[in-house]
XYZ file of C-alpha atoms in Angstrom:
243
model
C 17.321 4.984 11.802
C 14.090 5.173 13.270
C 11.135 6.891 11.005
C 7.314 7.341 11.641
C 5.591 5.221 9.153
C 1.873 5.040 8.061
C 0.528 1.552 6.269
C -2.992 1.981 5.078
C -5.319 -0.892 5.348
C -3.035 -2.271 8.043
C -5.049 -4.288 9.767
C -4.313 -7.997 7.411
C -2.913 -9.550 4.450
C -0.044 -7.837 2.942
C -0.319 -4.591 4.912
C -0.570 -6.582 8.159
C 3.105 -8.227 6.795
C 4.392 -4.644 6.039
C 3.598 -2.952 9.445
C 5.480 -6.499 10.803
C 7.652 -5.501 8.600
C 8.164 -2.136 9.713
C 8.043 -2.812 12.997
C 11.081 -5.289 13.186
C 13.272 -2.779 11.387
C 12.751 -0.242 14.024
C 10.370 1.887 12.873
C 7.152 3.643 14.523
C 4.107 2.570 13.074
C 0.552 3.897 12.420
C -1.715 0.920 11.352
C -4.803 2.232 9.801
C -7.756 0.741 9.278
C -11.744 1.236 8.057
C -13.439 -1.571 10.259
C -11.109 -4.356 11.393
C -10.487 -4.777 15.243
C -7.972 -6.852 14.107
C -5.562 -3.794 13.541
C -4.938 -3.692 17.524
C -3.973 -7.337 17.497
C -1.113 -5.901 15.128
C -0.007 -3.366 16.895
C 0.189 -5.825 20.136
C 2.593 -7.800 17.757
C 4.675 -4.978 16.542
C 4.668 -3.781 20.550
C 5.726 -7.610 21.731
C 8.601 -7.691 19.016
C 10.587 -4.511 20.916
C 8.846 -1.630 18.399
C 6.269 1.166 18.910
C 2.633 1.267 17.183
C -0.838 2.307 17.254
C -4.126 1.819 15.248
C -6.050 4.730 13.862
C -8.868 4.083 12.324
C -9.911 6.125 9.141
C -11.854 5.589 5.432
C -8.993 6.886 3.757
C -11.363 7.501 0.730
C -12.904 10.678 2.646
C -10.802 13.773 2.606
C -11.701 14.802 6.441
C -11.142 11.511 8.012
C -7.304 11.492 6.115
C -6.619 14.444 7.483
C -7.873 13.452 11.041
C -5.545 10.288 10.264
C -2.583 12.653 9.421
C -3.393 14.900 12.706
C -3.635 12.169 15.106
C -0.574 10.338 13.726
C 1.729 13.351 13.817
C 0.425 14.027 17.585
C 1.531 10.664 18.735
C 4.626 9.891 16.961
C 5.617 13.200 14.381
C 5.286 13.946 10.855
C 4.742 10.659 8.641
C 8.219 10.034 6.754
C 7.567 6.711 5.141
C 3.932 6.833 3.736
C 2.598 2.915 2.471
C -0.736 3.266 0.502
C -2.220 -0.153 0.561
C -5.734 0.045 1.357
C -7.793 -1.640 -1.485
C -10.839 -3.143 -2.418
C -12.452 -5.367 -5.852
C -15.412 -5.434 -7.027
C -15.119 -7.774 -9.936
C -17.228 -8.164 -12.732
C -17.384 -8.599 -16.630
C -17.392 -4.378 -17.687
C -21.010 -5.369 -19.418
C -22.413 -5.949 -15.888
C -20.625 -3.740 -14.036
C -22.719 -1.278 -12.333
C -21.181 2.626 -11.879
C -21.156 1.681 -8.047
C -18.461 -0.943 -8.523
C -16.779 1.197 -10.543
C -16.611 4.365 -8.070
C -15.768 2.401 -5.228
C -13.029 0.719 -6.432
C -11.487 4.743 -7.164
C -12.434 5.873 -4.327
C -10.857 3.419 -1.865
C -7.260 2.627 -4.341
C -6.937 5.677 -6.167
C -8.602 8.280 -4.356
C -6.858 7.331 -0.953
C -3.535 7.404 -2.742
C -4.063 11.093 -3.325
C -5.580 12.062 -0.705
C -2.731 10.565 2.188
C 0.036 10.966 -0.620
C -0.734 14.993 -0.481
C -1.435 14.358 2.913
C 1.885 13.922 4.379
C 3.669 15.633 1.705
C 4.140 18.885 3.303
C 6.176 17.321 5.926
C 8.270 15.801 3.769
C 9.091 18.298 2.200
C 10.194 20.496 4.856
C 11.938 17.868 6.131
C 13.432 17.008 2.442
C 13.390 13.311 2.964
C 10.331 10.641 2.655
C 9.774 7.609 1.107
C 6.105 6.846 -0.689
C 5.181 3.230 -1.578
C 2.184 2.415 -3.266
C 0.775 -0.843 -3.626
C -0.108 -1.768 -7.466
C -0.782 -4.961 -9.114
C 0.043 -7.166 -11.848
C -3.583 -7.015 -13.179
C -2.319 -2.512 -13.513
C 0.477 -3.832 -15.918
C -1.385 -6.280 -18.376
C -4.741 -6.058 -17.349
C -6.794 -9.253 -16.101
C -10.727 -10.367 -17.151
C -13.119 -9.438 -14.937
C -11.153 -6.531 -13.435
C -11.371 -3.512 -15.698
C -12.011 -1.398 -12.747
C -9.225 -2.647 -10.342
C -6.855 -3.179 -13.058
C -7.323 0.569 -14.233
C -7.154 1.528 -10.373
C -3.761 0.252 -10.042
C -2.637 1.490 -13.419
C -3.693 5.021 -12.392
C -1.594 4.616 -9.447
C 1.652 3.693 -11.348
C 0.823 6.639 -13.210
C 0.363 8.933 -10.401
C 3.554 7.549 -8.859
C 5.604 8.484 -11.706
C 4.676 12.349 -11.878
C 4.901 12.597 -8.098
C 8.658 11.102 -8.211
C 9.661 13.450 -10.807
C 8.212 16.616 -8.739
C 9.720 15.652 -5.236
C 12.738 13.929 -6.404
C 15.287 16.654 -5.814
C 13.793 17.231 -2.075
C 14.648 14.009 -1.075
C 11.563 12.155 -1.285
C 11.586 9.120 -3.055
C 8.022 7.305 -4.815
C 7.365 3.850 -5.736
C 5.070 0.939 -6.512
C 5.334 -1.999 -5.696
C 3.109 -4.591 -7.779
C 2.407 -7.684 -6.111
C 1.062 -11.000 -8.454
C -1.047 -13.836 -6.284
C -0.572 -13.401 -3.130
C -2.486 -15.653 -0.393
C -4.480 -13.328 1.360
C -8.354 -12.795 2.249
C -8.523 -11.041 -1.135
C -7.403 -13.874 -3.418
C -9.314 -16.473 -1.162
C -12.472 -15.559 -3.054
C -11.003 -16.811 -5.852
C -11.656 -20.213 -5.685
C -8.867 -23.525 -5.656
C -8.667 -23.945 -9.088
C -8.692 -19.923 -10.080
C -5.107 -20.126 -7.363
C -3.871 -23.841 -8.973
C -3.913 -22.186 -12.166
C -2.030 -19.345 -10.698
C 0.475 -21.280 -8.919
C 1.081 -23.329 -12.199
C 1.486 -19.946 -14.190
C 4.563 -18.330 -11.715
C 8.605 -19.405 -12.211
C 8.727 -20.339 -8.790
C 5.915 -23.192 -8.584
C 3.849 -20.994 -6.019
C 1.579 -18.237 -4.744
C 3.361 -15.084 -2.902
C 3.248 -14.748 0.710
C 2.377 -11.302 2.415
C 5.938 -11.047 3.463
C 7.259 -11.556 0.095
C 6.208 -7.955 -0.569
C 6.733 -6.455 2.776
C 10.328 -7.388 1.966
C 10.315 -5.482 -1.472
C 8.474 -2.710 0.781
C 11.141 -2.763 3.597
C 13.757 -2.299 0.806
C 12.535 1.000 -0.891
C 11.648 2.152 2.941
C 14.988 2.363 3.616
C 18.459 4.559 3.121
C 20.069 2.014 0.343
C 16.954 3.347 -1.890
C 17.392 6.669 -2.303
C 18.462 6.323 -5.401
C 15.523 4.306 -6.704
C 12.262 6.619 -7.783
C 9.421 6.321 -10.463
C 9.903 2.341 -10.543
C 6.792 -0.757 -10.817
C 8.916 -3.509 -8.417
C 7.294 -6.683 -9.510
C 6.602 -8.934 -7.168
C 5.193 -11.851 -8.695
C 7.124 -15.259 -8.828
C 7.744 -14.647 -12.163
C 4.175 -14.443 -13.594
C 4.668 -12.146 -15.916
C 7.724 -13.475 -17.917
């Protein structure tokens, strides 16, 4: 069945993979982005494959530009019924350098947004008591990672957040999830350096780094009908990292 989804931070990387992703199953899609023309080169994909799409631009961090998002997204396609927060930034640093600016704008951009476009499209999921809202987490929310205390305590407040939201909206047919990805080869982890990624590669089950559409397939999956009956949950996605 054919639902009106909305990927933040669509534009490349893993959300780039999940509006693909989206796209081939049949669904409409709203790419959003802050600054990247490259979110109309994804809709042109989506649009070549058979599926419908546009790009909205938006800082979902600001309350008035997520509900212009919401607005112009419901005007073109209908109320949002799958919701994907995946927008996301780091600003890394040891916590006894880190300035308060690095700080804020890592919880404005991955925990703010996730309120903001979460409550956002919730009153139309609720009248229409069914909707599905991923979140996008990370391995460094579940055990922390050096260097990260802000991003790893964004993405832990997330899981958190998910959790309470799945018990209050679970009986209306609206389902909420994270999904947690471990190293995945994207413009993000490319600042880490070779050996920062060998050492990652080494570390998973499966001898290598994730690919965006490892988790646009885990994303795909709690999209759809066959998870309704999976709420409140951290899907790992990882290569086996953490075990």
């Amino acid at each position: 069945m054919s639902r009106v989804a909305l990927v933040t931070g669509g534009s490349r990387g893993i959300g780039r993979a999940i509006a693909l992703q989206f796209g081939a199953d049949g669904h409409r899609v709203a790419v959003n982005y802050s600054s990247s023309p490259e979110a109309e080169s994804v809709v042109e994909e989506v649009r070549a494959a058979g599926g419908e799409a546009i790009a909205v631009g938006a800082d979902v961090s600001s309350t008035e530009a997520v509900a212009g998002l919401i607005e112009e997204v419901g005007a073109v396609f209908g109320p949002v019924e799958i919701l994907v927060n995946n927008a996301g930034v780091t600003r890394d640093g040891l916590l006894a350098r880190m300035g308060s600016d690095d700080w804020d704008r890592v919880m404005e951009v991955n925990v703010r947004s996730v309120y903001l476009c979460t409550k956002g499209v919730l009153r139309g999921m609720l009248k229409n008591r069914w909707g599905r809202i991923i979140s996008i987490g990370s391995v460094s929310g579940l055990a922390g990672n050096p260097g990260q205390a802000n991003y790893a305590a964004s993405k832990a407040a997330i899981v958190g957040f998910t959790k309470s939201i799945a018990k209050e909206v679970g009986s209306r047919g609206i389902t909420a999830n994270v999904v947690a990805p471990g190293f995945i080869q994207s413009d993000m982890t490319a600042s880490l350096g070779d050996s920062a990624l060998e050492a990652a590669r080494s570390a998973t089950a499966v001898g290598r780094l994730g690919q965006p559409d490892d988790v646009a397939g885990a994303v795909g999956y709690l999209a759809g009908a066959r998870a309704g009956f999976v709420t409140g949950q951290v899907i790992v996605v990882d290569g086996g990292l953490a075990i």
